[in-house]
mmCIF file of C-alpha atoms in Angstrom:
data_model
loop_
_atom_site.group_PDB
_atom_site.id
_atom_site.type_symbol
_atom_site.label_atom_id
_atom_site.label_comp_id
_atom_site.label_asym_id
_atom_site.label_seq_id
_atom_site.Cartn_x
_atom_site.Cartn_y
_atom_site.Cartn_z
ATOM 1 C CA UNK X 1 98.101 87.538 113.610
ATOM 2 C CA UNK X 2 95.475 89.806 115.731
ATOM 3 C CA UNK X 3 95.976 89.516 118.906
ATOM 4 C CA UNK X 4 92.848 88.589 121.393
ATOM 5 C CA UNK X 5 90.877 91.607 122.969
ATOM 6 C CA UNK X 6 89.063 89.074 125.175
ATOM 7 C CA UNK X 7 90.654 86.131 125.813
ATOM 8 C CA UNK X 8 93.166 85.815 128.967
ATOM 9 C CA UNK X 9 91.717 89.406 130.706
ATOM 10 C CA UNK X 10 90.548 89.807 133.553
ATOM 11 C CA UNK X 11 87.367 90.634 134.484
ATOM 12 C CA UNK X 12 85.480 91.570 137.604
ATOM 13 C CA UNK X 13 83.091 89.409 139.293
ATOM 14 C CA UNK X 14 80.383 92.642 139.397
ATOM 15 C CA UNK X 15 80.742 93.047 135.849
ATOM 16 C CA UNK X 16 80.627 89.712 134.334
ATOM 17 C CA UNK X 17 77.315 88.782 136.262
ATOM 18 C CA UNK X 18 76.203 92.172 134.863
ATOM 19 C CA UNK X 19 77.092 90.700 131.385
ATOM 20 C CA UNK X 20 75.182 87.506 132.712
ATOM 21 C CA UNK X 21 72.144 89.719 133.271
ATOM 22 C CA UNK X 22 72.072 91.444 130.428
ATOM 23 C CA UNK X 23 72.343 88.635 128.235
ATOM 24 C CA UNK X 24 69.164 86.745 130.048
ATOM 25 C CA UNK X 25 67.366 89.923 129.811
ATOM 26 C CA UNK X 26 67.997 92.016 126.990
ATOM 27 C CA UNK X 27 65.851 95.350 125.709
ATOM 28 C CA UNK X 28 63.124 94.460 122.700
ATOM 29 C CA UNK X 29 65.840 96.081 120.364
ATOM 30 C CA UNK X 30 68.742 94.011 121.360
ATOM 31 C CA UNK X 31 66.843 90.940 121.266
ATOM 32 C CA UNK X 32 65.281 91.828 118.279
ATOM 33 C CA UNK X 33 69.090 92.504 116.512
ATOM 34 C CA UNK X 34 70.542 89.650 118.294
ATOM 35 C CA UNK X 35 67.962 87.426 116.214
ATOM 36 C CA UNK X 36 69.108 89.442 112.370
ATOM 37 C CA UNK X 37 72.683 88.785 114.018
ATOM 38 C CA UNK X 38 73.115 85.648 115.926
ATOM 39 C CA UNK X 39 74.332 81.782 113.887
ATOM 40 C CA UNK X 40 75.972 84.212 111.138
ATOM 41 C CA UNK X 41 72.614 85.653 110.035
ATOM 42 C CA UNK X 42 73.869 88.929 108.866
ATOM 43 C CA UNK X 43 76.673 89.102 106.119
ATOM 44 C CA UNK X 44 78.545 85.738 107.693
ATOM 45 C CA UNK X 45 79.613 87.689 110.337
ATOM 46 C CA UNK X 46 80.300 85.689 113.920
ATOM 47 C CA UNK X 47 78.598 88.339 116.215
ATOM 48 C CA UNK X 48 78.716 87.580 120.459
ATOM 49 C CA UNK X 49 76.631 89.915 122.845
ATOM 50 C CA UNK X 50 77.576 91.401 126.164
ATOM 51 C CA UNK X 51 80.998 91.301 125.239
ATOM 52 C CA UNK X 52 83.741 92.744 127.660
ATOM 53 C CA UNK X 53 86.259 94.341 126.619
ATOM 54 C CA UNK X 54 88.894 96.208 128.794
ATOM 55 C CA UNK X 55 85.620 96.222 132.370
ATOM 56 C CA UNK X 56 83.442 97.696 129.349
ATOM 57 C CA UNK X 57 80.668 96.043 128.169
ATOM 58 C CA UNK X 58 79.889 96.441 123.961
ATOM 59 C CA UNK X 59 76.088 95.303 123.270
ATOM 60 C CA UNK X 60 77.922 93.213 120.372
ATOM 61 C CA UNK X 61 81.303 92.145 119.264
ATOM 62 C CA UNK X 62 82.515 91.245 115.886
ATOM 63 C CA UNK X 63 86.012 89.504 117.202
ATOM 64 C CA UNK X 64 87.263 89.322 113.282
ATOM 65 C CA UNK X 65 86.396 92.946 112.445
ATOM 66 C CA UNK X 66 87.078 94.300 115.970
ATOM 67 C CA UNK X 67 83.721 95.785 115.534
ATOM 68 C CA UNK X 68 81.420 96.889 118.847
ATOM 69 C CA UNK X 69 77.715 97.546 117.800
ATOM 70 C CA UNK X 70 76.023 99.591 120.488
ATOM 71 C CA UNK X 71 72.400 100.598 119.900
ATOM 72 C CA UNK X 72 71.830 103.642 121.570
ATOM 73 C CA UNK X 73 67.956 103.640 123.372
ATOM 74 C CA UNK X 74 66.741 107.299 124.900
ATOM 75 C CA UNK X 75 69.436 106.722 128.009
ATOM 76 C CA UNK X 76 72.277 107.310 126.296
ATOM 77 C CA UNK X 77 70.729 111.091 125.884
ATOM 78 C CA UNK X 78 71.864 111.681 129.101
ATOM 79 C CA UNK X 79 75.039 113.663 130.126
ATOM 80 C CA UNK X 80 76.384 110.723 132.594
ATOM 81 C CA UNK X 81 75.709 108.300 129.580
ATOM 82 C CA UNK X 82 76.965 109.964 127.141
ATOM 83 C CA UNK X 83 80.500 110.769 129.286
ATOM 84 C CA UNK X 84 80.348 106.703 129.678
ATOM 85 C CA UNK X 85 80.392 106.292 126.193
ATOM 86 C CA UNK X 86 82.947 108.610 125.593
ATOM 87 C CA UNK X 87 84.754 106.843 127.582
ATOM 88 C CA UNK X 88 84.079 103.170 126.772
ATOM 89 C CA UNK X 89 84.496 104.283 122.764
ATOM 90 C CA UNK X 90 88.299 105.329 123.883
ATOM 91 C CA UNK X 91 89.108 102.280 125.652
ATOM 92 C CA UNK X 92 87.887 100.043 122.540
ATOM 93 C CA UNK X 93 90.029 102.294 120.467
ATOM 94 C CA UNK X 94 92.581 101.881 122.330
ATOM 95 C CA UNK X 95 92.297 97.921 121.496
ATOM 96 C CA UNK X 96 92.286 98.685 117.573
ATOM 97 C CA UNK X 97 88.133 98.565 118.230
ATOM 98 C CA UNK X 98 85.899 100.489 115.920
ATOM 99 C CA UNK X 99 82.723 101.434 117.449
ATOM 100 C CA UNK X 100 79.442 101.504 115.477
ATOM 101 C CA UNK X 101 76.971 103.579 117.043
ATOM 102 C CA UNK X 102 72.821 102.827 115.679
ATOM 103 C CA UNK X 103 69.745 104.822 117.574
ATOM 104 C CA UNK X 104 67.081 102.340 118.491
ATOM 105 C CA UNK X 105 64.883 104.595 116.610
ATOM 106 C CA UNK X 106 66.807 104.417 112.654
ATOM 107 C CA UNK X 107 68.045 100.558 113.513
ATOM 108 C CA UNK X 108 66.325 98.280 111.162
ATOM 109 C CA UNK X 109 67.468 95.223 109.804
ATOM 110 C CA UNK X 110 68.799 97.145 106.066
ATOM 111 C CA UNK X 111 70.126 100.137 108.197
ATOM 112 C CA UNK X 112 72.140 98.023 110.214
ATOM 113 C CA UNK X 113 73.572 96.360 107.506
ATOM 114 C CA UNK X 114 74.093 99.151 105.520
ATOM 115 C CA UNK X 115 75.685 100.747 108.503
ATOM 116 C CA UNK X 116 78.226 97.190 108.661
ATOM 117 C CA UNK X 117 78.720 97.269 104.996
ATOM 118 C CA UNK X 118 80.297 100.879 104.860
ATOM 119 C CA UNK X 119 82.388 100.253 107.823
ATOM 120 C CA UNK X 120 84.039 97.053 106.563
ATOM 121 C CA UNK X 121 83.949 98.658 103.069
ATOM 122 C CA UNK X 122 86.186 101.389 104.389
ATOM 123 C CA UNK X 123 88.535 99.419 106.938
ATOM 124 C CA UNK X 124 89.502 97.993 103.606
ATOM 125 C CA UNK X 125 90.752 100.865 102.484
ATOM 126 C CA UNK X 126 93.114 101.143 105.282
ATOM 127 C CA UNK X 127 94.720 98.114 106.821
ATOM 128 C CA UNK X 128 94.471 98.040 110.952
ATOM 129 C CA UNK X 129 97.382 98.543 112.493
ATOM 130 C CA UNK X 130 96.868 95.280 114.297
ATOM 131 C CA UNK X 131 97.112 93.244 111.327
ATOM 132 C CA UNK X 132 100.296 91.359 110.407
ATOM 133 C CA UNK X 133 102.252 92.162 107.933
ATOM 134 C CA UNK X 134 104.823 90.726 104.850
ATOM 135 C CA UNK X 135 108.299 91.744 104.656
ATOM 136 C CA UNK X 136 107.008 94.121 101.451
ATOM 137 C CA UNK X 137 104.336 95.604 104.127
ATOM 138 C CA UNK X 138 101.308 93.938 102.586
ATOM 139 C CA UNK X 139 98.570 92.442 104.917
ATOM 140 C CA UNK X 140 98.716 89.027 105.598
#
């Protein structure tokens, strides 16, 4: 069985009224994906926004997939950004958490699911480590 990412952590004060904010206020392309995305829209897929994981904050969170969907606007561009991401994308490895990375700019409603589709389509290939296993080694 996978073991939580989210539940039982702790999480700092600053960061999960930061969450809080973002969530009340999102950009016009995060509220426009969290509507293709939200009530199982999108493939079935249970999707929650301003997730945290490990003090970082993923734009959205596929718990069942350990998928983090970040859509990347013109600030990620920046060097500061783009060493925060860096970093973030390490610690949600860390946690058996595959990243999926979409520019504001190519993110429409087919991209992003195409973009889903290949990723799933290829974990499949190759089991998580996180997943339990039989005594013959298959995935349970």
């Amino acid at each position: 069985m996978k073991k939580s990412v989210v539940i039982g952590n702790r999480i700092a004060p600053g960061k999960k009224a930061l969450a809080k904010k973002f969530r009340k206020k999102p950009t016009a392309k995060e509220k426009e994906v969290w509507e293709w995305l939200r009530n199982r829209k999108m493939m079935g897929l249970k999707w929650r926004r301003q997730q945290i994981i490990d003090g970082f904050i993923a734009d959205f969170y596929c718990p069942a997939h350990r998928l983090a969907l970040e859509l990347d606007g013109d600030v990620h561009l920046t060097e500061a950004v783009k060493g925060y991401d860096v970093d973030r994308n390490a610690a949600f490895a860390e946690k058996g958490i595959q990243t999926l990375r979409i520019s504001n700019a190519s993110c429409t409603k087919e991209n992003l699911k195409r973009l889903i589709q290949n990723t799933l389509a290829s974990t499949q290939d190759s089991p998580s480590p996180f997943m339990e296993r039989g005594p013959e080694g298959e995935v349970l």
